[in-house]
CSV table of C-alpha atoms in Angstrom, one decimal:
chain,number,residue,atom,x,y,z
A,155,MET,CA,0.0,0.0,0.0
A,156,VAL,CA,1.2,3.5,-0.8
A,157,PHE,CA,0.4,5.9,2.0
A,158,GLU,CA,-0.4,9.6,1.9
A,159,CYS,CA,3.0,10.5,3.2
A,160,GLN,CA,4.5,8.7,0.1
A,161,ARG,CA,2.1,10.4,-2.3
A,162,ASP,CA,3.0,13.8,-0.9
A,163,SER,CA,6.1,13.9,1.2
A,164,PHE,CA,5.6,17.6,1.9
A,165,LYS,CA,2.1,17.2,3.4
A,166,THR,CA,2.3,17.8,7.2
A,167,GLU,CA,-1.4,17.4,8.2
A,168,PHE,CA,-4.1,14.9,7.2
A,169,ASP,CA,-7.6,13.8,8.1
A,170,THR,CA,-8.4,10.1,8.2
A,171,LYS,CA,-10.3,7.5,10.2
A,172,VAL,CA,-9.4,5.0,12.9
A,173,VAL,CA,-9.7,1.4,11.7
A,174,SER,CA,-8.5,-0.4,14.9
A,175,CYS,CA,-7.0,0.4,18.3
A,176,LYS,CA,-5.6,-2.5,20.3
A,177,PRO,CA,-3.6,-2.6,23.6
A,178,ALA,CA,0.1,-3.2,23.1
A,179,GLU,CA,3.6,-2.7,24.5
A,180,LEU,CA,6.5,-0.8,23.0
A,181,GLU,CA,10.1,-1.6,23.9
A,182,THR,CA,12.2,1.5,24.0
A,183,LEU,CA,15.4,2.9,25.4
A,184,ASN,CA,15.5,5.5,28.2
A,185,ASN,CA,18.9,6.8,29.0
A,186,GLY,CA,20.4,3.7,27.5
A,187,LYS,CA,18.2,1.3,29.5
A,188,LYS,CA,15.5,-0.8,27.9
A,189,GLU,CA,12.0,-0.2,29.2
A,190,LYS,CA,8.5,-1.3,28.1
A,191,LEU,CA,5.7,1.3,27.5
A,192,SER,CA,2.1,0.3,27.7
A,193,GLY,CA,-0.2,1.8,25.1
A,194,TYR,CA,-2.1,1.0,21.9
A,195,GLU,CA,-1.4,0.1,18.3
A,196,VAL,CA,-3.6,2.2,16.0
A,197,ILE,CA,-4.2,1.5,12.4
A,198,LEU,CA,-5.8,4.2,10.2
A,199,GLU,CA,-7.4,4.1,6.8
A,200,ASP,CA,-4.4,6.1,5.5
A,201,THR,CA,-1.6,8.0,7.1
A,202,VAL,CA,0.6,11.0,6.6
A,203,LEU,CA,3.1,9.6,9.2
A,204,PHE,CA,5.8,7.5,7.5
A,205,PRO,CA,6.5,4.0,8.9
A,206,GLU,CA,10.1,3.1,9.1
A,207,GLY,CA,11.4,1.4,6.0
A,208,GLY,CA,14.1,1.4,3.3
A,209,GLY,CA,16.7,2.4,5.9
A,210,GLN,CA,14.7,5.6,6.8
A,211,PRO,CA,13.6,6.1,10.4
A,212,ASP,CA,9.8,6.5,11.1
A,213,ASP,CA,8.1,9.8,11.5
A,214,ARG,CA,6.9,11.4,14.8
A,215,GLY,CA,3.8,13.5,15.2
A,216,THR,CA,0.3,13.4,16.7
A,217,ILE,CA,-3.1,11.9,16.1
A,218,ASN,CA,-5.8,14.2,17.5
A,219,GLY,CA,-3.1,15.7,19.7
A,220,VAL,CA,-2.0,12.3,21.0
A,221,GLU,CA,1.8,11.8,20.6
A,222,VAL,CA,2.8,9.0,18.2
A,223,LEU,CA,5.9,7.3,19.6
A,224,ARG,CA,6.5,4.8,16.8
A,225,VAL,CA,5.2,4.0,13.3
A,226,THR,CA,5.9,0.6,11.8
A,227,ARG,CA,4.7,-1.2,8.6
A,228,ARG,CA,2.9,-4.5,9.0
A,229,GLY,CA,2.0,-5.8,5.6
A,230,GLY,CA,-0.2,-3.2,4.0
A,231,ASP,CA,-0.8,-1.3,7.2
A,232,ALA,CA,1.0,1.4,9.1
A,233,VAL,CA,0.9,0.7,12.8
A,234,HIS,CA,1.0,3.8,15.1
A,235,PHE,CA,1.9,3.3,18.8
A,236,VAL,CA,0.3,5.8,21.2
A,237,GLN,CA,-0.3,5.8,24.9
A,238,ASN,CA,-3.9,7.0,24.8
A,239,PRO,CA,-6.7,5.0,23.2
A,240,LEU,CA,-8.5,6.3,20.1
A,241,GLU,CA,-12.1,5.1,19.4
A,242,GLU,CA,-12.5,2.9,16.3
A,243,GLY,CA,-14.4,4.5,13.4
A,244,ILE,CA,-13.8,8.2,14.5
A,245,GLU,CA,-12.3,10.8,12.2
A,246,VAL,CA,-8.9,12.0,13.4
A,247,HIS,CA,-6.4,14.7,12.4
A,248,GLU,CA,-2.7,13.9,12.0
A,249,LYS,CA,0.2,16.3,12.3
A,250,VAL,CA,3.8,15.6,11.3
A,251,ASP,CA,6.9,16.6,13.2
A,252,TRP,CA,8.2,18.5,10.2
A,253,VAL,CA,11.7,19.1,11.5
A,254,ARG,CA,12.3,15.4,11.8
A,255,ARG,CA,10.5,14.6,8.5
A,256,PHE,CA,12.4,17.1,6.4
A,257,ASP,CA,15.7,16.0,7.9
A,258,ASN,CA,14.9,12.4,7.0
A,259,MET,CA,13.9,13.5,3.5
A,260,GLN,CA,17.1,15.4,2.9
A,261,GLN,CA,19.4,12.6,4.2
A,262,HIS,CA,17.5,9.9,2.2
A,263,SER,CA,17.5,11.8,-1.1
A,264,GLY,CA,21.1,12.7,-0.5
A,265,GLN,CA,21.9,9.0,-0.1
A,266,HIS,CA,20.1,8.1,-3.4
A,267,LEU,CA,22.2,10.8,-5.1
A,268,ILE,CA,25.6,9.8,-3.7
A,269,THR,CA,24.8,6.1,-4.4
A,270,ALA,CA,23.9,6.8,-8.0
A,271,ILE,CA,26.8,9.1,-8.7
A,272,ALA,CA,29.3,6.7,-7.1
A,273,ASP,CA,27.9,3.8,-9.1
A,274,ASN,CA,27.6,5.7,-12.4
A,275,THR,CA,31.1,7.2,-12.1
A,276,PHE,CA,33.2,4.4,-10.5
A,277,GLY,CA,31.0,1.4,-10.3
A,278,PHE,CA,30.9,1.5,-6.5
A,279,LYS,CA,27.7,-0.4,-5.5
A,280,THR,CA,25.9,0.6,-2.3
A,281,THR,CA,25.3,-2.4,0.0
A,282,SER,CA,23.6,-0.6,2.9
A,283,TRP,CA,23.2,2.7,4.6
A,284,ALA,CA,22.4,4.0,8.1
A,285,PHE,CA,21.2,7.1,9.9
A,286,SER,CA,22.8,8.5,13.0
A,287,LYS,CA,22.2,11.6,15.1
A,288,ASP,CA,24.7,13.9,13.4
A,289,LYS,CA,25.8,12.2,10.1
A,290,CYS,CA,24.8,9.3,7.8
A,291,MET,CA,26.8,6.4,6.4
A,292,ILE,CA,26.7,4.6,3.1
A,293,GLU,CA,28.4,1.2,2.9
A,294,MET,CA,30.0,0.6,-0.6
A,295,ASP,CA,31.2,-2.6,-2.1
A,296,THR,CA,34.8,-1.5,-2.6
A,297,ALA,CA,37.9,-2.0,-0.5
A,298,THR,CA,39.1,1.6,-0.9
A,299,ILE,CA,37.9,5.1,-2.1
A,300,THR,CA,40.6,7.7,-2.7
A,301,GLN,CA,40.4,11.3,-1.7
A,302,GLU,CA,40.3,12.2,-5.4
A,303,GLN,CA,37.3,9.9,-6.0
A,304,MET,CA,35.5,11.3,-3.0
A,305,ASN,CA,36.0,14.8,-4.3
A,306,ILE,CA,34.7,13.8,-7.8
A,307,ILE,CA,31.6,12.2,-6.3
A,308,GLU,CA,30.9,15.3,-4.0
A,309,ASP,CA,31.4,17.7,-6.9
A,310,LYS,CA,29.0,15.8,-9.2
A,311,CYS,CA,26.4,15.6,-6.4
A,312,ASN,CA,26.5,19.4,-5.8
A,313,GLU,CA,26.5,20.1,-9.5
A,314,ALA,CA,23.2,18.2,-9.7
A,315,ILE,CA,21.9,20.2,-6.8
A,316,ARG,CA,22.8,23.5,-8.4
A,317,LYS,CA,21.0,22.4,-11.6
A,318,CYS,CA,17.8,22.0,-9.6
A,319,THR,CA,17.3,18.4,-10.8
A,320,THR,CA,13.8,17.1,-10.3
A,321,VAL,CA,13.0,14.1,-8.1
A,322,THR,CA,9.8,12.3,-9.1
A,323,PRO,CA,7.9,9.5,-7.3
A,324,THR,CA,5.9,7.1,-9.5
A,325,CYS,CA,3.8,4.1,-8.4
A,326,TYR,CA,3.6,0.9,-10.4
A,327,GLU,CA,1.7,-2.3,-10.1
A,328,GLN,CA,3.9,-5.2,-9.0
A,329,ASP,CA,3.6,-7.1,-12.3
A,330,ASP,CA,4.5,-4.0,-14.4
A,331,GLU,CA,7.2,-4.9,-16.9
A,332,GLU,CA,8.9,-1.5,-16.4
A,333,LEU,CA,9.9,-2.6,-12.8
A,334,LYS,CA,12.3,-5.2,-14.2
A,335,GLU,CA,14.5,-2.4,-15.6
A,336,ILE,CA,14.7,-0.5,-12.3
A,337,ARG,CA,17.6,-0.8,-9.8
A,338,THR,CA,16.5,-2.6,-6.6
A,339,ARG,CA,17.7,-5.1,-4.0
A,340,GLY,CA,14.3,-6.8,-4.2
A,341,LEU,CA,10.9,-6.3,-2.7
A,342,PRO,CA,10.1,-7.3,0.9
A,343,ASP,CA,8.1,-10.5,1.2
A,344,ASP,CA,5.2,-8.8,2.8
A,345,VAL,CA,4.8,-5.9,0.4
A,346,VAL,CA,1.2,-5.2,-0.5
A,347,GLY,CA,-0.2,-3.2,-3.4
A,348,GLN,CA,1.6,-0.8,-5.6
A,349,VAL,CA,5.4,-0.3,-5.8
A,350,ARG,CA,6.9,3.1,-5.5
A,351,VAL,CA,9.8,4.3,-7.6
A,352,ILE,CA,12.0,7.4,-7.2
A,353,ASN,CA,13.4,9.0,-10.3
A,354,ILE,CA,16.2,11.6,-10.1
A,355,GLU,CA,16.1,13.1,-13.6
A,356,GLY,CA,18.9,11.9,-15.8
A,357,ILE,CA,20.8,10.3,-12.8
A,358,ASP,CA,18.9,7.4,-11.2
A,359,THR,CA,15.7,5.4,-11.0
A,360,ASN,CA,15.3,3.2,-7.9
A,361,MET,CA,12.5,1.5,-6.0
A,362,CYS,CA,12.0,3.1,-2.6
A,363,CYS,CA,9.3,3.5,0.0
A,364,GLY,CA,10.8,6.5,1.8
A,365,THR,CA,9.9,10.2,1.7
A,366,HIS,CA,12.0,12.4,-0.6
A,367,VAL,CA,12.5,16.0,-1.7
A,368,TYR,CA,10.8,17.0,-5.0
A,369,ASN,CA,13.9,18.8,-6.3
A,370,LEU,CA,17.6,18.4,-5.5
A,371,SER,CA,17.9,22.1,-4.8
A,372,GLN,CA,16.0,21.3,-1.5
A,373,LEU,CA,19.1,19.4,-0.4
A,374,GLN,CA,21.1,22.8,-0.4
A,375,MET,CA,24.4,20.9,-0.6
A,376,ILE,CA,26.1,17.6,0.2
A,377,LYS,CA,29.3,17.3,2.1
A,378,ILE,CA,31.2,14.0,2.2
A,379,LEU,CA,33.0,14.0,5.5
A,380,GLY,CA,35.3,11.1,4.8
A,381,VAL,CA,35.5,7.3,4.5
A,382,GLU,CA,36.2,4.6,7.0
A,383,LYS,CA,37.2,1.0,6.6
A,384,GLY,CA,34.1,-1.2,6.6
A,385,LYS,CA,33.6,-4.9,7.0
A,386,LYS,CA,34.6,-7.6,4.4
A,387,ASN,CA,36.5,-5.3,1.9
A,388,LYS,CA,33.8,-2.6,2.1
A,389,THR,CA,34.2,1.1,2.6
A,390,ASN,CA,31.8,3.4,4.7
A,391,VAL,CA,31.2,6.8,3.3
A,392,MET,CA,30.2,9.4,5.9
A,393,TYR,CA,28.1,12.4,4.7
A,394,VAL,CA,25.7,15.2,5.7
A,395,THR,CA,23.3,17.1,3.5
A,396,GLY,CA,20.7,19.9,3.9
A,397,ASN,CA,20.3,21.5,7.2
A,398,ARG,CA,22.8,19.1,8.8
A,399,VAL,CA,25.6,20.8,6.8
A,400,LEU,CA,24.8,24.1,8.5
A,401,ASN,CA,24.6,22.5,11.9
A,402,TYR,CA,27.9,20.7,11.3
A,403,LEU,CA,29.6,23.8,10.2
A,404,GLY,CA,28.3,25.7,13.3
A,405,LYS,CA,29.6,23.0,15.6
A,406,CYS,CA,33.0,23.0,13.9
A,407,TYR,CA,33.2,26.8,14.2
A,408,ASN,CA,32.3,26.7,17.9
A,409,THR,CA,34.9,24.0,18.4
A,410,GLU,CA,37.5,26.0,16.5
A,411,ARG,CA,36.8,29.1,18.7
A,412,ALA,CA,37.1,27.0,21.9
A,413,LEU,CA,40.4,25.5,20.7
A,414,CYS,CA,41.7,29.0,19.9
A,415,THR,CA,40.9,30.1,23.5
A,416,ALA,CA,42.4,26.9,25.1
A,417,LEU,CA,45.5,26.7,22.9
A,418,LYS,CA,46.0,30.4,22.6
A,419,CYS,CA,46.8,30.3,18.9
A,420,SER,CA,45.1,30.7,15.5
A,421,PRO,CA,43.2,27.8,13.8
A,422,GLU,CA,46.1,27.3,11.4
A,423,GLU,CA,48.3,26.5,14.3
A,424,HIS,CA,46.0,24.0,16.1
A,425,VAL,CA,47.6,20.9,14.7
A,426,ASP,CA,51.2,22.0,15.4
A,427,MET,CA,50.2,23.1,18.9
A,428,ALA,CA,48.4,19.8,19.6
A,429,ASN,CA,51.5,17.9,18.4
A,430,LYS,CA,53.7,20.0,20.7
A,431,LEU,CA,51.4,19.3,23.7
A,432,GLN,CA,51.3,15.6,23.0
A,433,LYS,CA,55.1,15.6,22.9
A,434,SER,CA,55.3,17.5,26.2
A,435,VAL,CA,52.9,15.0,27.7
A,436,ARG,CA,54.9,12.0,26.5
A,437,GLU,CA,58.1,13.6,27.9
A,438,ALA,CA,56.4,14.3,31.2
A,439,GLN,CA,55.1,10.8,31.4
A,440,LYS,CA,58.5,9.4,30.7
A,441,SER,CA,60.0,11.6,33.5
A,442,LYS,CA,57.3,10.5,35.8
A,443,THR,CA,58.0,6.9,35.1
A,444,VAL,CA,61.7,7.4,35.8
A,445,LEU,CA,60.9,9.2,39.1
A,446,LEU,CA,58.5,6.5,40.2
A,447,ARG,CA,61.1,3.9,39.7
A,448,GLU,CA,63.5,5.8,41.8
A,449,VAL,CA,60.9,6.3,44.5
A,450,ALA,CA,60.0,2.6,44.5
A,451,LYS,CA,63.7,1.7,44.9
A,452,TYR,CA,64.0,4.3,47.7
A,453,GLU,CA,61.0,2.9,49.6
A,454,ALA,CA,62.3,-0.7,49.3
A,455,GLU,CA,65.8,0.4,50.6
A,456,LYS,CA,64.3,2.4,53.4
A,457,TYR,CA,62.3,-0.6,54.6
A,458,LYS,CA,65.2,-3.0,54.4
A,459,ASN,CA,67.6,-0.7,56.2
A,460,ASN,CA,65.2,0.0,59.1
A,461,PRO,CA,66.4,-2.2,62.0
A,462,ASN,CA,63.0,-1.7,63.7
A,463,ARG,CA,60.9,-2.5,60.7
A,464,GLU,CA,57.7,-4.4,61.0
A,465,ASN,CA,57.3,-7.8,59.3
A,466,ILE,CA,55.0,-6.2,56.7
A,467,LEU,CA,55.5,-3.2,54.4
A,468,SER,CA,52.1,-1.7,53.5
A,469,ILE,CA,52.4,1.2,51.0
A,470,HIS,CA,50.0,3.1,48.8
A,471,ARG,CA,50.6,5.5,46.0
A,472,LYS,CA,47.7,7.1,44.1
A,473,ASP,CA,49.6,7.8,40.9
A,474,GLY,CA,51.6,4.6,41.0
A,475,ASP,CA,51.4,1.7,38.5
A,476,ASN,CA,52.2,-2.1,38.3
A,477,GLU,CA,55.9,-1.4,37.7
A,478,TYR,CA,56.1,0.7,40.8
A,479,MET,CA,54.6,-2.0,43.0
A,480,ASN,CA,56.7,-4.8,41.5
A,481,ILE,CA,59.9,-2.9,41.9
A,482,ILE,CA,59.2,-2.5,45.6
A,483,ALA,CA,58.3,-6.2,46.0
A,484,ASN,CA,61.3,-7.4,44.0
A,485,ASP,CA,63.8,-5.1,45.8
A,486,VAL,CA,62.5,-5.9,49.3
A,487,GLY,CA,62.7,-9.7,48.5
A,488,GLN,CA,60.5,-12.4,49.9
A,489,GLU,CA,63.0,-13.3,52.6
A,490,ASN,CA,62.9,-9.8,54.1
A,491,GLY,CA,59.2,-9.5,54.8
A,492,VAL,CA,55.7,-9.2,53.3
A,493,VAL,CA,55.0,-6.4,50.8
A,494,PHE,CA,51.4,-5.2,50.4
A,495,ALA,CA,51.5,-2.4,47.8
A,496,THR,CA,48.5,-0.7,46.3
A,497,VAL,CA,48.0,2.0,43.7
A,498,GLY,CA,44.9,4.0,42.6
A,499,ASN,CA,42.0,5.7,44.3
A,500,GLU,CA,42.4,5.0,48.0
A,501,LYS,CA,38.7,5.0,48.5
A,502,GLY,CA,37.8,3.1,45.3
A,503,ALA,CA,39.3,1.0,42.5
A,504,GLY,CA,42.9,0.2,42.1
A,505,LEU,CA,45.6,-2.5,41.8
A,506,PHE,CA,47.5,-4.4,44.5
A,507,VAL,CA,50.6,-6.7,44.8
A,508,LEU,CA,51.4,-9.1,47.6
A,509,SER,CA,54.8,-10.5,48.0
A,510,GLY,CA,56.4,-12.8,50.6
A,511,PRO,CA,56.8,-16.4,51.7
A,512,ALA,CA,55.2,-18.6,49.0
A,513,ASP,CA,52.9,-20.6,51.3
A,514,LEU,CA,51.7,-17.6,53.1
A,515,ILE,CA,51.0,-15.5,50.0
A,516,ALA,CA,49.2,-18.5,48.3
A,517,GLU,CA,46.9,-18.8,51.3
A,518,VAL,CA,46.1,-15.1,52.0
A,519,GLY,CA,46.3,-13.7,48.4
A,520,PRO,CA,42.8,-14.8,47.4
A,521,LYS,CA,41.3,-13.7,50.7
A,522,VAL,CA,42.8,-10.2,50.3
A,523,ALA,CA,41.4,-9.9,46.8
A,524,GLU,CA,37.9,-11.0,48.0
A,525,LEU,CA,38.0,-8.6,50.9
A,526,LEU,CA,38.9,-5.7,48.6
A,527,ASP,CA,36.1,-6.7,46.2
A,528,GLY,CA,38.4,-7.8,43.3
A,529,LYS,CA,40.2,-10.7,41.6
A,530,GLY,CA,43.8,-11.7,41.3
A,531,ALA,CA,46.2,-14.5,40.6
A,532,GLY,CA,49.8,-15.4,41.4
A,533,LYS,CA,52.5,-17.9,42.1
A,534,ASN,CA,56.0,-18.3,43.6
A,535,GLY,CA,55.4,-15.9,46.5
A,536,LYS,CA,53.6,-13.2,44.6
A,537,PHE,CA,49.9,-12.4,44.1
A,538,GLN,CA,48.4,-9.4,42.3
A,539,GLY,CA,45.1,-8.2,41.0
A,540,LYS,CA,42.5,-5.5,40.4
A,541,VAL,CA,40.1,-4.5,43.2
A,542,ASN,CA,37.2,-2.1,43.7
A,543,LYS,CA,37.4,-1.3,47.4
A,544,LEU,CA,40.8,0.0,48.5
A,545,ASN,CA,39.0,1.8,51.3
A,546,LYS,CA,39.1,-1.6,53.1
A,547,LYS,CA,42.9,-1.8,52.9
A,548,LYS,CA,43.2,-1.5,56.7
A,549,ASP,CA,41.1,-4.6,57.1
A,550,ALA,CA,43.3,-6.4,54.6
A,551,GLU,CA,46.4,-5.3,56.6
A,552,ALA,CA,44.8,-6.8,59.8
A,553,LEU,CA,44.1,-10.0,57.9
A,554,LEU,CA,47.8,-10.2,56.7
A,555,LYS,CA,49.2,-9.4,60.2
A,556,ALA,CA,47.0,-12.1,61.7
A,557,ALA,CA,48.2,-14.6,59.1
A,558,ILE,CA,51.8,-13.7,59.6
A,559,ALA,CA,51.5,-14.0,63.4
A,560,LYS,CA,49.8,-17.4,63.0
A,561,THR,CA,52.6,-18.6,60.7
A,562,ASN,CA,55.3,-17.3,63.0
A,563,ALA,CA,53.6,-19.2,65.9
A,564,GLY,CA,53.7,-22.4,64.0
A,565,GLY,CA,50.0,-22.4,63.0
A,566,ASP,CA,48.2,-22.7,59.7
A,567,SER,CA,47.6,-19.3,58.0
A,568,SER,CA,44.7,-20.8,56.1
A,569,GLU,CA,42.7,-20.7,59.3
A,570,VAL,CA,42.8,-16.9,59.3
A,571,SER,CA,39.8,-15.2,57.7
């Protein structure tokens, strides 16, 4: 079935009748979490709200002021999900969220144009395409697309836009012989009624159920942002068209201004300044690593040279790392005492290393990891892992001291818990 939204993509309001209204649930995402909404599935005699299909997202809008949260196609029907019931048989008035609709139209027509130009010029076949919040992607069946080829495709697309090329939808019966000559990936199994074809004058003819502009001038312009490596020797072409170009340009300009303020240089110097800052960070990190090694050696020597040292060295450093802890453990040596070193957020997550007599460490290592809400592994007198509750380090120290005392008294450290 061809809906009113497909006959006239620029129509934003429409009067029709309710055919059915049945209780239903809609699974949706709310702040990244799945949730189910209770409501109703409404089928109308006809609709100006586009049901998702052909890669294009569905419309949003209202029916008699009731918000439509989803529109899907089921056979020859468009199913509208609402949270308030609508009486069967009554006349209703639909309104389309025009900002969303027109954006979808621009991006979809832009995809048709890029796909056709890429195919006609270089033989690159489109295998899929996808919407996202800020930009769209076309997957092409080619391992590489050069910058020169991208520029040629973009230039030809914008030339067609400047020429005000017409875009015409035409409906055919499914058994029409003309359909055999039209580019398509095949009809859905549940398609009902006429088949709709979109013709971009002199450029492309393609089956499509989506909403489109009537003239390429309504796209304003196309910008190919770049390409990314796709799956299985395919290339993803990223693009924006229409109002998204203006929005993208505005965001880029605001980012440029913010960088000018932060880096205290002109836009032309941003890359050089960023490279200098990265180099400085690398050098600072290298210096920090060297200093941490020296500090670790110093802590180990200080402990070993202390005649009144305890039988456990418990040490924490927020900005330390695995190497820092292991240097201390190795330099102290298992024969000189137990090392309990930790790094990270002292009230949250971090890393730890235990070192000492092999039997003792094998017994208490897993208990320490469990107490600190983490996991670890080890052998030959060393146990290390990742934990989530370093705020319980004092409790872990008490457990270690009790185990050491038990061992020194000739008992079994495994009895300590």
